[in-house]
mmCIF file of C-alpha atoms and ligand atoms in Angstrom:
data_model
loop_
_atom_site.group_PDB
_atom_site.id
_atom_site.type_symbol
_atom_site.label_atom_id
_atom_site.label_comp_id
_atom_site.label_asym_id
_atom_site.label_seq_id
_atom_site.Cartn_x
_atom_site.Cartn_y
_atom_site.Cartn_z
ATOM 1 C CA MET A 17 -128.153 -109.498 25.176
ATOM 2 C CA ARG A 18 -128.558 -110.125 28.980
ATOM 3 C CA TRP A 19 -132.119 -111.171 29.298
ATOM 4 C CA ASP A 20 -131.484 -112.066 33.052
ATOM 5 C CA ASN A 21 -131.116 -108.244 33.639
ATOM 6 C CA LEU A 22 -134.371 -107.437 32.120
ATOM 7 C CA THR A 23 -136.124 -106.726 35.463
ATOM 8 C CA ASP A 24 -139.111 -104.487 35.938
ATOM 9 C CA GLU A 25 -137.333 -102.155 38.264
ATOM 10 C CA SER A 26 -134.309 -101.380 36.057
ATOM 11 C CA GLU A 27 -135.608 -98.129 34.836
ATOM 12 C CA HIS A 28 -134.960 -96.712 38.263
ATOM 13 C CA GLY A 29 -131.565 -98.212 38.685
ATOM 14 C CA ARG A 30 -129.932 -101.594 38.238
ATOM 15 C CA ALA A 31 -132.334 -104.063 40.023
ATOM 16 C CA ALA A 32 -131.041 -106.909 42.154
ATOM 17 C CA ASP A 33 -134.158 -108.927 42.134
ATOM 18 C CA ALA A 34 -134.785 -112.011 40.119
ATOM 19 C CA ALA A 35 -135.170 -112.123 36.517
ATOM 20 C CA LEU A 36 -138.711 -111.536 35.186
ATOM 21 C CA PHE A 37 -138.303 -113.209 31.913
ATOM 22 C CA GLY A 38 -137.300 -116.717 30.779
ATOM 23 C CA ALA A 39 -134.652 -116.833 28.096
ATOM 24 C CA ASP A 40 -137.068 -118.909 26.112
ATOM 25 C CA ALA A 41 -139.760 -116.188 26.186
ATOM 26 C CA VAL A 42 -137.764 -114.016 23.621
ATOM 27 C CA THR A 43 -139.102 -113.654 20.213
ATOM 28 C CA THR A 44 -137.434 -111.318 17.854
ATOM 29 C CA ARG A 45 -139.507 -109.749 14.864
ATOM 30 C CA THR A 46 -139.243 -107.172 12.254
ATOM 31 C CA PHE A 47 -142.116 -105.762 10.312
ATOM 32 C CA ASP A 48 -142.551 -104.418 6.724
ATOM 33 C CA GLY A 49 -143.672 -100.814 6.316
ATOM 34 C CA PRO A 50 -141.792 -97.463 6.424
ATOM 35 C CA GLU A 51 -142.945 -96.709 9.978
ATOM 36 C CA PHE A 52 -140.943 -99.939 11.302
ATOM 37 C CA ARG A 53 -138.107 -99.864 8.944
ATOM 38 C CA GLY A 54 -134.805 -100.723 10.727
ATOM 39 C CA ILE A 55 -136.540 -101.576 14.099
ATOM 40 C CA THR A 56 -136.330 -104.790 15.731
ATOM 41 C CA PHE A 57 -138.873 -105.876 18.160
ATOM 42 C CA HIS A 58 -138.004 -108.338 20.996
ATOM 43 C CA GLU A 59 -141.198 -109.856 22.340
ATOM 44 C CA VAL A 60 -140.939 -111.100 25.984
ATOM 45 C CA ARG A 61 -143.584 -112.487 28.406
ATOM 46 C CA ALA A 62 -143.324 -110.680 31.649
ATOM 47 C CA ARG A 63 -143.765 -112.373 34.997
ATOM 48 C CA SER A 64 -144.568 -108.904 36.642
ATOM 49 C CA VAL A 65 -145.519 -105.528 35.288
ATOM 50 C CA LEU A 66 -146.198 -103.639 38.410
ATOM 51 C CA ASN A 67 -142.806 -102.075 39.179
ATOM 52 C CA ARG A 68 -142.189 -100.548 42.747
ATOM 53 C CA VAL A 69 -140.023 -97.427 42.541
ATOM 54 C CA PRO A 70 -137.073 -97.886 44.784
ATOM 55 C CA GLY A 71 -137.596 -96.167 48.104
ATOM 56 C CA ALA A 72 -134.586 -93.822 47.562
ATOM 57 C CA SER A 73 -136.345 -92.323 44.567
ATOM 58 C CA ARG A 74 -137.795 -88.839 45.068
ATOM 59 C CA MET A 75 -140.531 -89.527 42.406
ATOM 60 C CA PRO A 76 -144.115 -88.413 43.259
ATOM 61 C CA PHE A 77 -145.449 -92.059 42.550
ATOM 62 C CA GLU A 78 -144.645 -95.441 44.105
ATOM 63 C CA TRP A 79 -145.748 -97.831 41.133
ATOM 64 C CA THR A 80 -145.175 -97.881 37.466
ATOM 65 C CA VAL A 81 -146.098 -99.886 34.453
ATOM 66 C CA ASN A 82 -143.844 -99.834 31.437
ATOM 67 C CA PRO A 83 -144.969 -102.215 28.762
ATOM 68 C CA TYR A 84 -141.995 -101.202 26.436
ATOM 69 C CA ARG A 85 -138.123 -100.672 26.848
ATOM 70 C CA GLY A 86 -136.443 -98.461 24.205
ATOM 71 C CA CYS A 87 -138.298 -95.927 22.315
ATOM 72 C CA THR A 88 -138.635 -95.080 18.574
ATOM 73 C CA HIS A 89 -139.347 -91.498 19.430
ATOM 74 C CA ALA A 90 -135.563 -91.359 19.598
ATOM 75 C CA CYS A 91 -135.176 -88.142 21.513
ATOM 76 C CA VAL A 92 -131.474 -87.455 21.555
ATOM 77 C CA TYR A 93 -131.475 -86.398 25.287
ATOM 78 C CA CYS A 94 -133.692 -89.199 26.632
ATOM 79 C CA PHE A 95 -132.412 -90.380 30.053
ATOM 80 C CA ALA A 96 -133.762 -93.864 29.609
ATOM 81 C CA ARG A 97 -131.013 -94.585 27.113
ATOM 82 C CA LYS A 98 -128.933 -95.847 30.083
ATOM 83 C CA THR A 99 -131.454 -98.576 30.900
ATOM 84 C CA HIS A 100 -130.775 -100.290 27.494
ATOM 85 C CA GLY A 101 -127.286 -100.767 28.629
ATOM 86 C CA TYR A 102 -128.560 -103.113 31.361
ATOM 87 C CA LEU A 103 -129.567 -105.415 28.691
ATOM 88 C CA ASP A 104 -126.268 -105.006 26.862
ATOM 89 C CA LEU A 105 -128.010 -103.057 24.107
ATOM 90 C CA ASP A 106 -126.538 -100.141 22.606
ATOM 91 C CA THR A 107 -127.800 -96.862 24.427
ATOM 92 C CA GLY A 108 -127.570 -94.727 21.132
ATOM 93 C CA ILE A 109 -129.082 -95.882 17.939
ATOM 94 C CA GLY A 110 -129.836 -99.172 19.676
ATOM 95 C CA PHE A 111 -132.317 -97.448 22.149
ATOM 96 C CA ASP A 112 -134.091 -96.149 19.093
ATOM 97 C CA THR A 113 -134.283 -99.174 17.166
ATOM 98 C CA GLN A 114 -134.278 -102.414 19.394
ATOM 99 C CA ILE A 115 -137.462 -102.215 21.350
ATOM 100 C CA VAL A 116 -138.417 -104.736 23.963
ATOM 101 C CA VAL A 117 -142.292 -105.501 24.036
ATOM 102 C CA LYS A 118 -143.843 -107.086 27.040
ATOM 103 C CA VAL A 119 -146.532 -108.746 25.032
ATOM 104 C CA ASN A 120 -148.473 -110.202 27.882
ATOM 105 C CA ALA A 121 -148.605 -106.864 29.970
ATOM 106 C CA PRO A 122 -152.341 -106.380 29.918
ATOM 107 C CA GLU A 123 -153.097 -110.008 31.359
ATOM 108 C CA VAL A 124 -150.326 -109.957 33.787
ATOM 109 C CA LEU A 125 -151.411 -106.507 35.126
ATOM 110 C CA ARG A 126 -155.023 -107.690 35.446
ATOM 111 C CA ARG A 127 -153.808 -110.651 37.581
ATOM 112 C CA GLN A 128 -151.631 -108.435 39.741
ATOM 113 C CA LEU A 129 -154.479 -105.919 40.216
ATOM 114 C CA ALA A 130 -156.710 -108.766 41.384
ATOM 115 C CA SER A 131 -154.309 -110.025 44.021
ATOM 116 C CA ARG A 132 -155.251 -109.490 47.613
ATOM 117 C CA ARG A 133 -151.777 -107.952 48.306
ATOM 118 C CA TRP A 134 -152.488 -105.100 45.987
ATOM 119 C CA GLN A 135 -153.552 -102.131 47.729
ATOM 120 C CA GLY A 136 -154.998 -99.970 44.718
ATOM 121 C CA ASP A 137 -152.110 -97.478 44.790
ATOM 122 C CA HIS A 138 -151.724 -94.936 41.955
ATOM 123 C CA VAL A 139 -149.898 -96.380 38.836
ATOM 124 C CA ALA A 140 -147.785 -94.002 36.644
ATOM 125 C CA MET A 141 -147.220 -94.932 32.998
ATOM 126 C CA GLY A 142 -144.770 -93.120 30.603
ATOM 127 C CA THR A 143 -142.271 -92.518 33.248
ATOM 128 C CA ASN A 144 -139.422 -94.460 31.690
ATOM 129 C CA VAL A 145 -140.267 -94.722 28.010
ATOM 130 C CA ASP A 146 -143.369 -93.676 25.933
ATOM 131 C CA CYS A 147 -146.221 -96.144 26.235
ATOM 132 C CA TYR A 148 -147.691 -94.484 23.190
ATOM 133 C CA GLN A 149 -144.641 -94.748 20.853
ATOM 134 C CA ARG A 150 -145.005 -96.269 17.416
ATOM 135 C CA ALA A 151 -144.810 -99.913 18.510
ATOM 136 C CA GLU A 152 -148.135 -99.361 20.311
ATOM 137 C CA GLY A 153 -149.856 -98.878 17.167
ATOM 138 C CA ARG A 154 -148.963 -102.482 16.238
ATOM 139 C CA TYR A 155 -149.150 -104.192 19.707
ATOM 140 C CA ARG A 156 -152.015 -102.419 21.180
ATOM 141 C CA LEU A 157 -151.200 -103.099 24.872
ATOM 142 C CA MET A 158 -152.408 -99.881 26.301
ATOM 143 C CA PRO A 159 -156.146 -100.586 25.735
ATOM 144 C CA GLY A 160 -155.939 -103.827 27.745
ATOM 145 C CA ILE A 161 -153.938 -101.940 30.378
ATOM 146 C CA ILE A 162 -156.272 -99.205 30.721
ATOM 147 C CA SER A 163 -159.150 -101.548 30.785
ATOM 148 C CA ALA A 164 -157.680 -103.494 33.681
ATOM 149 C CA LEU A 165 -157.061 -100.418 35.745
ATOM 150 C CA THR A 166 -160.675 -99.340 34.988
ATOM 151 C CA ASP A 167 -162.219 -102.531 36.007
ATOM 152 C CA HIS A 168 -160.533 -102.264 39.313
ATOM 153 C CA ALA A 169 -161.082 -98.551 39.612
ATOM 154 C CA ASN A 170 -157.439 -98.024 40.007
ATOM 155 C CA PRO A 171 -156.034 -94.571 39.738
ATOM 156 C CA PHE A 172 -153.383 -93.997 37.060
ATOM 157 C CA SER A 173 -151.531 -91.336 35.181
ATOM 158 C CA ILE A 174 -150.032 -91.278 31.675
ATOM 159 C CA LEU A 175 -147.202 -89.101 30.359
ATOM 160 C CA THR A 176 -146.645 -89.105 26.611
ATOM 161 C CA LYS A 177 -145.431 -87.526 23.451
ATOM 162 C CA GLY A 178 -147.549 -89.790 21.322
ATOM 163 C CA THR A 179 -150.657 -88.448 19.597
ATOM 164 C CA LEU A 180 -151.739 -92.287 19.337
ATOM 165 C CA ILE A 181 -153.191 -91.673 22.944
ATOM 166 C CA LEU A 182 -156.295 -90.394 21.221
ATOM 167 C CA ARG A 183 -156.841 -93.786 19.780
ATOM 168 C CA ASP A 184 -157.832 -94.847 23.408
ATOM 169 C CA LEU A 185 -159.902 -91.669 24.107
ATOM 170 C CA GLU A 186 -163.131 -93.490 24.802
ATOM 171 C CA LEU A 187 -161.375 -95.898 27.267
ATOM 172 C CA LEU A 188 -159.788 -92.967 28.966
ATOM 173 C CA VAL A 189 -163.129 -91.171 29.286
ATOM 174 C CA ARG A 190 -164.639 -94.399 30.680
ATOM 175 C CA ALA A 191 -161.688 -94.730 33.203
ATOM 176 C CA ALA A 192 -162.154 -91.274 34.373
ATOM 177 C CA GLU A 193 -165.729 -91.849 35.405
ATOM 178 C CA VAL A 194 -164.656 -94.419 37.893
ATOM 179 C CA THR A 195 -161.214 -93.433 39.098
ATOM 180 C CA ASP A 196 -158.721 -90.511 39.099
ATOM 181 C CA VAL A 197 -157.001 -90.231 35.818
ATOM 182 C CA GLY A 198 -154.279 -87.808 35.000
ATOM 183 C CA ILE A 199 -152.818 -87.236 31.562
ATOM 184 C CA SER A 200 -149.917 -85.211 30.745
ATOM 185 C CA VAL A 201 -148.287 -84.474 27.317
ATOM 186 C CA SER A 202 -144.675 -83.393 27.039
ATOM 187 C CA VAL A 203 -143.928 -80.292 24.841
ATOM 188 C CA GLY A 204 -140.791 -78.504 25.700
ATOM 189 C CA PHE A 205 -140.714 -76.110 22.617
ATOM 190 C CA LEU A 206 -142.287 -75.238 19.234
ATOM 191 C CA ASP A 207 -139.146 -74.739 17.099
ATOM 192 C CA ALA A 208 -139.640 -76.984 14.117
ATOM 193 C CA GLU A 209 -136.003 -77.254 13.201
ATOM 194 C CA LEU A 210 -134.901 -78.189 16.661
ATOM 195 C CA TRP A 211 -137.752 -80.705 16.840
ATOM 196 C CA ARG A 212 -136.887 -82.491 13.783
ATOM 197 C CA THR A 213 -133.322 -82.962 14.786
ATOM 198 C CA VAL A 214 -133.598 -83.447 18.559
ATOM 199 C CA GLU A 215 -136.912 -85.534 18.825
ATOM 200 C CA PRO A 216 -136.737 -87.037 15.291
ATOM 201 C CA GLY A 217 -139.240 -89.922 15.872
ATOM 202 C CA THR A 218 -142.036 -87.827 17.710
ATOM 203 C CA PRO A 219 -145.109 -86.137 16.519
ATOM 204 C CA ALA A 220 -144.694 -82.471 15.930
ATOM 205 C CA PRO A 221 -145.111 -80.333 18.970
ATOM 206 C CA GLU A 222 -148.333 -78.650 17.656
ATOM 207 C CA ARG A 223 -149.846 -82.199 17.165
ATOM 208 C CA ARG A 224 -149.072 -82.885 20.666
ATOM 209 C CA LEU A 225 -150.965 -79.863 21.687
ATOM 210 C CA ASP A 226 -153.730 -80.909 19.597
ATOM 211 C CA VAL A 227 -153.938 -84.023 22.015
ATOM 212 C CA VAL A 228 -154.262 -81.607 25.005
ATOM 213 C CA ARG A 229 -157.028 -79.663 23.326
ATOM 214 C CA THR A 230 -158.907 -82.874 22.400
ATOM 215 C CA LEU A 231 -158.601 -84.342 25.711
ATOM 216 C CA GLY A 232 -159.979 -81.238 27.195
ATOM 217 C CA GLU A 233 -162.798 -81.157 24.758
ATOM 218 C CA HIS A 234 -163.765 -84.519 26.124
ATOM 219 C CA GLY A 235 -163.649 -83.508 29.778
ATOM 220 C CA ILE A 236 -160.170 -84.728 30.308
ATOM 221 C CA GLY A 237 -157.920 -82.142 31.934
ATOM 222 C CA CYS A 238 -154.361 -82.359 30.551
ATOM 223 C CA GLY A 239 -151.172 -80.840 31.929
ATOM 224 C CA VAL A 240 -148.052 -80.176 29.948
ATOM 225 C CA LEU A 241 -144.613 -81.099 30.983
ATOM 226 C CA MET A 242 -142.611 -78.369 29.398
ATOM 227 C CA ALA A 243 -139.522 -80.682 28.924
ATOM 228 C CA PRO A 244 -136.868 -80.225 28.211
ATOM 229 C CA VAL A 245 -136.068 -76.609 28.099
ATOM 230 C CA ILE A 246 -132.732 -76.785 26.099
ATOM 231 C CA PRO A 247 -130.215 -74.241 27.088
ATOM 232 C CA PHE A 248 -129.222 -71.737 24.363
ATOM 233 C CA LEU A 249 -131.536 -73.475 22.009
ATOM 234 C CA SER A 250 -135.038 -73.160 23.432
ATOM 235 C CA ASP A 251 -134.532 -70.902 26.489
ATOM 236 C CA HIS A 252 -134.815 -67.452 24.864
ATOM 237 C CA PRO A 253 -137.534 -65.432 26.483
ATOM 238 C CA ASP A 254 -139.511 -65.064 23.286
ATOM 239 C CA ARG A 255 -139.222 -68.866 22.589
ATOM 240 C CA LEU A 256 -140.536 -69.590 26.254
ATOM 241 C CA ARG A 257 -143.359 -67.059 25.640
ATOM 242 C CA GLU A 258 -144.397 -68.578 22.300
ATOM 243 C CA THR A 259 -144.455 -72.036 23.944
ATOM 244 C CA VAL A 260 -146.289 -71.096 27.049
ATOM 245 C CA ARG A 261 -148.811 -69.151 25.018
ATOM 246 C CA ALA A 262 -149.452 -72.189 22.667
ATOM 247 C CA ILE A 263 -149.865 -74.438 25.782
ATOM 248 C CA ALA A 264 -152.289 -72.063 27.260
ATOM 249 C CA ALA A 265 -154.223 -71.902 23.941
ATOM 250 C CA ALA A 266 -154.527 -75.599 23.942
ATOM 251 C CA GLY A 267 -156.326 -75.493 27.241
ATOM 252 C CA ALA A 268 -153.666 -77.242 29.435
ATOM 253 C CA THR A 269 -154.607 -77.398 33.126
ATOM 254 C CA SER A 270 -150.952 -76.836 34.145
ATOM 255 C CA VAL A 271 -147.472 -76.451 32.822
ATOM 256 C CA THR A 272 -144.411 -77.813 34.586
ATOM 257 C CA PRO A 273 -140.876 -76.683 33.093
ATOM 258 C CA LEU A 274 -137.899 -78.906 33.290
ATOM 259 C CA VAL A 275 -134.523 -77.964 32.255
ATOM 260 C CA LEU A 276 -132.396 -80.585 30.144
ATOM 261 C CA HIS A 277 -130.469 -82.894 32.281
ATOM 262 C CA LEU A 278 -127.714 -84.919 30.795
ATOM 263 C CA ARG A 279 -126.970 -88.165 32.851
ATOM 264 C CA PRO A 280 -124.628 -90.686 31.522
ATOM 265 C CA GLY A 281 -125.877 -92.653 28.573
ATOM 266 C CA ALA A 282 -127.877 -89.598 27.285
ATOM 267 C CA ARG A 283 -124.967 -87.144 27.823
ATOM 268 C CA GLU A 284 -122.717 -88.778 25.194
ATOM 269 C CA TRP A 285 -125.362 -89.122 22.671
ATOM 270 C CA PHE A 286 -126.553 -85.506 23.128
ATOM 271 C CA THR A 287 -122.972 -84.190 23.150
ATOM 272 C CA ALA A 288 -122.341 -85.842 19.759
ATOM 273 C CA TRP A 289 -125.568 -84.503 18.415
ATOM 274 C CA LEU A 290 -124.721 -81.042 19.649
ATOM 275 C CA GLY A 291 -121.333 -81.383 17.765
ATOM 276 C CA ARG A 292 -122.861 -82.102 14.596
ATOM 277 C CA HIS A 293 -125.804 -79.631 14.725
ATOM 278 C CA HIS A 294 -124.510 -76.696 16.934
ATOM 279 C CA PRO A 295 -120.849 -77.011 17.279
ATOM 280 C CA HIS A 296 -120.381 -73.456 18.496
ATOM 281 C CA LEU A 297 -122.321 -74.451 21.725
ATOM 282 C CA VAL A 298 -120.159 -77.433 22.609
ATOM 283 C CA ARG A 299 -117.859 -75.339 24.931
ATOM 284 C CA ARG A 300 -120.855 -73.550 26.509
ATOM 285 C CA TYR A 301 -122.499 -76.811 27.448
ATOM 286 C CA GLU A 302 -119.178 -78.045 28.928
ATOM 287 C CA ARG A 303 -119.337 -74.955 31.119
ATOM 288 C CA LEU A 304 -122.969 -75.077 31.959
ATOM 289 C CA TYR A 305 -122.882 -78.715 32.805
ATOM 290 C CA ALA A 306 -119.365 -78.623 34.403
ATOM 291 C CA GLU A 307 -120.724 -79.874 37.857
ATOM 292 C CA GLY A 308 -122.575 -83.039 36.420
ATOM 293 C CA SER A 309 -125.748 -84.002 34.973
ATOM 294 C CA TYR A 310 -127.667 -80.870 35.866
ATOM 295 C CA ALA A 311 -127.520 -77.250 34.802
ATOM 296 C CA PRO A 312 -126.761 -74.952 37.691
ATOM 297 C CA ARG A 313 -129.535 -74.165 40.272
ATOM 298 C CA TRP A 314 -129.466 -70.532 39.369
ATOM 299 C CA TYR A 315 -130.228 -71.346 35.733
ATOM 300 C CA GLN A 316 -133.030 -73.841 36.614
ATOM 301 C CA ARG A 317 -134.599 -71.336 38.868
ATOM 302 C CA ARG A 318 -134.466 -68.650 36.376
ATOM 303 C CA ILE A 319 -136.159 -70.882 33.820
ATOM 304 C CA THR A 320 -138.909 -72.067 36.138
ATOM 305 C CA ARG A 321 -139.527 -68.599 37.345
ATOM 306 C CA GLN A 322 -140.000 -67.323 33.876
ATOM 307 C CA VAL A 323 -142.336 -70.037 32.810
ATOM 308 C CA HIS A 324 -144.486 -69.708 36.048
ATOM 309 C CA GLU A 325 -144.706 -65.989 35.177
ATOM 310 C CA LEU A 326 -145.872 -66.596 31.818
ATOM 311 C CA ALA A 327 -148.121 -69.251 32.891
ATOM 312 C CA ARG A 328 -149.834 -66.766 35.281
ATOM 313 C CA GLU A 329 -149.997 -64.152 32.416
ATOM 314 C CA TYR A 330 -151.637 -66.587 29.976
ATOM 315 C CA GLY A 331 -154.068 -67.987 32.714
ATOM 316 C CA ILE A 332 -152.663 -71.512 33.181
ATOM 317 C CA GLY A 333 -153.238 -72.733 36.666
ATOM 318 C CA PRO A 334 -155.511 -74.434 39.028
ATOM 319 C CA ALA A 335 -158.612 -72.642 37.761
ATOM 320 C CA ARG A 336 -158.060 -74.515 34.507
ATOM 321 C CA ALA A 337 -158.597 -77.649 36.196
ATOM 322 C CA GLY A 338 -162.328 -76.811 36.702
ATOM 323 C CA LEU A 339 -162.820 -76.754 32.939
ATOM 324 C CA ALA A 340 -162.675 -80.608 32.982
ATOM 325 C CA ARG A 341 -166.151 -81.900 32.943
ATOM 326 C CA ARG A 342 -166.009 -85.497 33.980
ATOM 327 C CA ILE A 343 -162.595 -85.984 35.067
ATOM 328 C CA ARG A 344 -161.333 -84.980 38.683
ATOM 329 C CA PRO A 345 -158.701 -82.380 38.626
ATOM 330 C CA ALA A 346 -155.811 -83.726 36.567
ATOM 331 C CA GLU A 347 -153.517 -85.848 38.742
ATOM 332 C CA PRO A 348 -150.267 -84.079 38.715
ATOM 333 C CA ALA A 349 -148.468 -85.993 36.088
ATOM 334 C CA PRO A 350 -145.042 -87.113 36.864
ATOM 335 C CA ALA A 351 -143.988 -83.588 37.212
ATOM 336 C CA PRO A 352 -141.296 -82.936 39.824
ATOM 337 C CA THR A 353 -139.305 -79.751 39.584
ATOM 338 C CA GLY A 354 -135.657 -78.932 38.950
ATOM 339 C CA SER A 355 -133.230 -81.589 39.944
ATOM 340 C CA GLU A 356 -135.774 -83.619 41.647
ATOM 341 C CA ALA A 357 -136.633 -84.949 38.039
ATOM 342 C CA VAL A 358 -133.798 -87.345 38.238
ATOM 343 C CA GLN A 359 -135.679 -90.335 37.037
ATOM 344 C CA LEU A 360 -137.746 -88.888 34.359
ATOM 345 C CA SER A 361 -136.637 -89.578 30.812
ATOM 346 C CA LEU A 362 -137.500 -85.976 29.863
ATOM 347 C CA MET A 363 -140.683 -87.273 28.313
HETATM 348 S S1 LIG B 416 -137.815 -88.838 25.990
HETATM 349 FE FE1 LIG B 416 -139.718 -89.996 26.031
HETATM 350 S S2 LIG B 416 -140.438 -89.868 24.016
HETATM 351 FE FE2 LIG B 416 -138.266 -89.232 23.919
HETATM 352 S S3 LIG B 416 -137.134 -91.299 23.437
HETATM 353 FE FE3 LIG B 416 -137.284 -90.919 25.727
HETATM 354 S S4 LIG B 416 -138.906 -92.200 26.223
HETATM 355 FE FE4 LIG B 416 -139.351 -91.771 24.102
#
């Protein structure tokens, strides 16, 4: 494993800056219990956790914090798989089971926020891998991170599929009283069979929508990143309708569709999965993604238009943001559209 490549920028491309971890700072652990069976944790001590998104990126945020690398949610299509390769870790099953944990992330963040050089910019979390994945239940890094941001009244956003975020509900409510907090939950579809096979480590879509509902009940407006819309598997108009209807019923303040993209690293893993579970679709995918990592623009536009029409029909939109009691209107979660979503892991 190449720890000298474990830099904080690498989720946005292979970084050239200096190593952030000393080789002697790596501790490898496994834990008993069914939820951690087969998973290895690599504990590292970070020198920095505020990562600047490279200028070339088209992301709508400049700074990120990612306490984990790898993700036990194990979504087959996850774009972040590629970043495991920078550590010489496997981008397939290794991404799902070899989890890097920046165990000192809260202290380091607190120190960096206090620096005179820090300008108080918005900090996005969950943009590379899920900060509320299973590991967070044991390492409990997010409470310290949220508290540090709150104490500095520093605006932030979180994108997640993890219901574990509700553990930190009180902290989020407290944060929203002093700064802008944006929460988005990712729910691409409701189909239970598709969920079990393509997002095997995640909470069920309905449970994620319960998160949206609960946050709203506590005054925290929550958007939904409807991602990914999976061609030929979740894009039928009836499927889109049932998903948007459920998102609306959960009280989401916004819905942003994002069509599956298949960049290197994710593409191979997804294609193998497709061959096992839906072999009749392999040729159709080859044709749809013949030009590269993205579905054609006409297809992306069609899905976006359909979802936006449904959102209007079910009343999801800016008016919903007003439902939030204490929080300011939900910070648009990392929610770029179409091919601009090049850096999101399809959280
Ligand atoms: S898409 Fe998100 S939740 Fe799924 S494996 Fe990747 S980082 Fe984890």
